[in-house]
XYZ file of C-alpha atoms in Angstrom:
262
model
C 32.953 11.702 -48.718
C 35.463 12.412 -51.421
C 33.568 16.466 -51.631
C 34.684 16.410 -47.739
C 38.474 15.163 -48.537
C 38.986 17.549 -51.285
C 37.567 20.722 -49.986
C 35.430 20.901 -53.168
C 31.486 20.470 -53.848
C 31.707 18.181 -57.110
C 27.841 17.720 -57.332
C 24.526 19.774 -57.763
C 21.935 18.032 -55.962
C 18.195 18.618 -56.298
C 15.278 16.715 -55.564
C 14.999 15.669 -59.358
C 19.018 15.387 -60.676
C 22.658 15.082 -59.788
C 24.763 17.385 -61.987
C 28.425 18.132 -62.163
C 29.688 21.319 -61.067
C 32.450 23.483 -63.064
C 34.838 22.064 -60.513
C 33.631 18.262 -60.963
C 33.933 19.121 -64.497
C 37.170 19.156 -64.442
C 38.211 16.775 -61.678
C 36.398 13.965 -63.359
C 38.965 13.081 -66.526
C 41.470 13.728 -64.353
C 40.115 11.155 -61.430
C 39.921 8.959 -64.687
C 43.321 9.321 -66.046
C 45.033 8.440 -62.421
C 42.430 4.994 -62.437
C 43.894 4.310 -65.557
C 47.103 4.860 -64.281
C 46.372 2.753 -61.341
C 45.296 -0.031 -63.086
C 48.411 0.041 -65.186
C 50.645 0.232 -62.009
C 48.504 -3.143 -60.348
C 49.037 -4.975 -63.756
C 52.701 -4.286 -63.860
C 53.552 -5.264 -60.795
C 51.691 -8.761 -61.174
C 53.759 -9.214 -64.295
C 57.309 -8.417 -62.808
C 55.695 -10.356 -60.063
C 55.043 -13.638 -62.828
C 58.104 -13.293 -64.550
C 56.328 -11.679 -67.595
C 58.115 -8.005 -66.741
C 60.753 -6.948 -64.574
C 64.936 -6.201 -65.244
C 67.270 -8.991 -65.534
C 71.366 -8.869 -65.388
C 73.382 -11.885 -67.304
C 76.381 -12.698 -67.155
C 78.375 -14.444 -70.252
C 81.932 -15.307 -71.172
C 83.316 -14.032 -74.529
C 82.940 -17.281 -76.255
C 79.372 -17.493 -75.197
C 79.016 -14.528 -77.305
C 79.967 -16.405 -80.885
C 76.880 -18.390 -81.513
C 74.810 -18.983 -78.020
C 74.113 -15.620 -76.781
C 72.830 -14.311 -79.875
C 70.255 -17.084 -80.421
C 69.437 -16.927 -76.495
C 68.755 -12.688 -76.884
C 67.044 -13.386 -79.598
C 64.417 -15.786 -78.248
C 64.284 -14.361 -74.894
C 63.170 -11.115 -76.644
C 60.189 -13.022 -78.249
C 59.480 -14.455 -75.125
C 59.543 -11.569 -73.128
C 59.819 -8.542 -74.548
C 58.230 -6.368 -71.389
C 62.308 -7.761 -69.452
C 64.862 -5.585 -69.684
C 67.866 -8.002 -70.006
C 71.525 -6.145 -69.039
C 74.673 -8.087 -70.333
C 77.935 -8.100 -69.031
C 80.693 -9.672 -70.578
C 83.635 -11.352 -67.500
C 84.866 -14.612 -67.213
C 83.203 -17.608 -65.789
C 85.516 -16.828 -61.942
C 84.533 -13.282 -62.123
C 80.612 -14.625 -63.102
C 80.567 -16.750 -59.240
C 81.764 -13.817 -57.534
C 78.719 -11.125 -58.989
C 76.670 -14.415 -58.685
C 77.386 -14.436 -54.802
C 76.986 -10.184 -54.361
C 74.071 -10.044 -56.191
C 75.530 -7.872 -59.154
C 73.740 -10.238 -62.358
C 71.116 -12.686 -61.234
C 72.221 -15.741 -64.038
C 75.574 -16.362 -65.385
C 76.818 -18.294 -68.607
C 80.077 -19.984 -67.248
C 82.213 -23.039 -67.677
C 81.488 -25.410 -66.337
C 84.914 -25.025 -63.174
C 82.112 -24.945 -60.058
C 81.372 -26.888 -57.344
C 79.288 -24.795 -55.265
C 76.270 -26.208 -53.261
C 75.307 -22.465 -52.862
C 74.558 -22.429 -56.955
C 72.171 -24.519 -59.079
C 73.022 -25.172 -62.789
C 72.265 -26.820 -66.053
C 73.812 -27.359 -69.051
C 72.951 -25.436 -72.499
C 75.646 -26.250 -74.489
C 77.710 -29.122 -75.379
C 79.422 -28.660 -78.593
C 82.920 -30.384 -79.760
C 86.881 -28.776 -80.149
C 88.014 -28.147 -84.089
C 91.372 -28.172 -85.063
C 92.542 -24.224 -86.056
C 95.552 -24.104 -89.066
C 96.538 -21.327 -91.201
C 95.298 -22.730 -94.999
C 98.426 -23.356 -96.043
C 99.087 -25.591 -93.404
C 99.263 -29.263 -94.455
C 96.777 -30.369 -92.357
C 94.294 -27.951 -93.482
C 92.990 -29.939 -96.596
C 92.592 -33.508 -93.997
C 89.038 -34.664 -93.436
C 89.379 -35.014 -89.652
C 92.882 -34.960 -87.621
C 94.566 -37.374 -85.483
C 95.924 -36.645 -82.744
C 98.915 -37.987 -83.447
C 99.170 -35.522 -86.452
C 99.714 -32.661 -83.084
C 103.276 -34.932 -81.901
C 105.676 -31.908 -81.906
C 103.692 -29.445 -83.440
C 103.473 -25.088 -82.524
C 100.336 -24.912 -80.262
C 98.716 -21.893 -79.353
C 96.591 -22.806 -76.467
C 94.899 -21.045 -73.576
C 96.148 -19.258 -70.533
C 95.904 -21.685 -66.813
C 94.807 -18.377 -65.359
C 92.186 -16.881 -67.676
C 91.669 -19.460 -69.566
C 91.569 -23.023 -67.337
C 88.901 -24.582 -68.362
C 89.760 -24.830 -72.011
C 93.823 -24.866 -70.973
C 92.920 -28.249 -68.881
C 90.682 -29.719 -71.527
C 93.641 -29.076 -73.939
C 96.029 -30.412 -71.996
C 93.974 -33.406 -70.594
C 93.503 -34.588 -74.485
C 97.061 -34.759 -75.301
C 98.198 -36.369 -72.355
C 95.084 -38.954 -72.289
C 97.388 -39.772 -75.897
C 100.491 -39.604 -74.467
C 101.223 -36.393 -77.290
C 103.482 -33.653 -76.259
C 103.144 -30.552 -78.585
C 105.062 -27.214 -78.653
C 102.597 -24.477 -76.718
C 103.995 -21.631 -78.526
C 101.502 -19.229 -77.022
C 99.066 -19.183 -74.088
C 96.161 -16.681 -74.830
C 93.305 -16.492 -73.044
C 90.421 -15.338 -75.946
C 89.338 -17.734 -78.449
C 89.221 -14.730 -80.868
C 92.876 -13.755 -80.273
C 94.339 -17.517 -80.569
C 92.508 -17.747 -83.985
C 94.640 -14.418 -85.087
C 97.684 -16.029 -83.861
C 96.793 -19.493 -86.247
C 96.244 -16.761 -89.144
C 99.778 -15.127 -88.553
C 101.247 -18.616 -88.186
C 102.367 -19.027 -84.959
C 101.065 -22.302 -84.204
C 97.114 -24.794 -84.528
C 94.601 -24.060 -81.817
C 92.209 -26.310 -80.583
C 88.854 -24.464 -80.526
C 85.553 -24.419 -80.204
C 83.019 -25.183 -82.647
C 81.550 -21.965 -81.945
C 84.622 -20.285 -83.300
C 83.558 -21.345 -86.951
C 81.390 -17.868 -86.703
C 84.177 -15.682 -86.329
C 84.979 -16.445 -90.256
C 88.483 -15.820 -90.000
C 90.248 -15.834 -93.148
C 93.029 -17.497 -93.968
C 92.200 -20.041 -91.060
C 90.822 -23.219 -91.313
C 88.660 -25.468 -89.088
C 89.059 -29.090 -89.526
C 87.267 -31.991 -87.302
C 89.201 -33.845 -84.805
C 89.149 -38.075 -85.045
C 88.637 -38.801 -81.392
C 87.657 -42.140 -79.692
C 85.614 -40.342 -77.206
C 84.878 -36.739 -77.724
C 86.632 -34.029 -76.500
C 83.393 -32.239 -75.104
C 83.033 -27.577 -75.085
C 80.293 -27.211 -71.682
C 78.370 -24.111 -71.154
C 76.587 -23.998 -67.972
C 73.608 -21.557 -66.939
C 74.204 -20.914 -63.117
C 71.834 -18.728 -60.239
C 71.197 -18.721 -56.805
C 68.015 -20.435 -55.795
C 67.838 -17.935 -52.502
C 67.543 -15.393 -55.598
C 63.678 -13.758 -55.762
C 64.357 -12.058 -59.203
C 60.926 -13.796 -60.824
C 62.276 -13.114 -64.210
C 65.130 -15.952 -63.712
C 62.066 -18.537 -64.115
C 61.650 -16.871 -67.232
C 65.106 -16.643 -68.645
C 65.454 -20.456 -67.789
C 62.798 -21.684 -69.603
C 63.655 -19.491 -72.715
C 67.463 -21.330 -72.086
C 65.862 -25.106 -71.374
C 63.877 -24.568 -75.127
C 67.891 -23.817 -76.269
C 69.402 -26.141 -75.449
C 67.061 -28.531 -76.160
C 67.587 -27.352 -79.708
C 71.097 -27.416 -79.705
C 72.903 -29.421 -82.158
C 75.121 -33.045 -79.986
C 78.633 -32.182 -80.302
């Protein structure tokens, strides 16, 4: 049947033996190569379907890149080396839009959402710390009380580009009846630390900011009756059929269990 399909005789047959023709000798290694390719393609398809291979696009906020994202990438590469991880830095609101449009598979976002079409779980909880210039009187304090920040110049977060942090800090001060002086409103933590270093004011930043190691800036713990916790959530659409999402979520779950409490 194969010879008929090819229009070439591959075997010399006699009553006593069967031998390859010259065409058969040339055809055999190519046929074996094609069989190996077919087996490899089938294996690749099975591994992609099981979430062991393929590609996944992950959105992340800038601040998540200070500490959690590097740990995630390292752990995910170890667990799923054949999944191509494509990274997209964007603010949380842009990630929600990209999730809906299918431009990213999973997002690392701040919990500013209430969308039934999305699934999520918390992967990081960390405290706020005070960032102060090294020559500021509060830079040597073992702990800083909110009352110590009354009327202090503060560099805080933009209510537009960093709404989650803006609300968190504003609520914290309001709960203690503290009225700081907001000198600047900035969207990114690393930019805020730069202004702290310049002496523009103090700031409240997530613990992960310690990884930036800004020379001339000291981070001090806050003495709070109830902790002001910064959260980072993993979020995805359950209707997304990419099998690699489940693989990433397993890695995220393992990392979340290993994160020290706030």
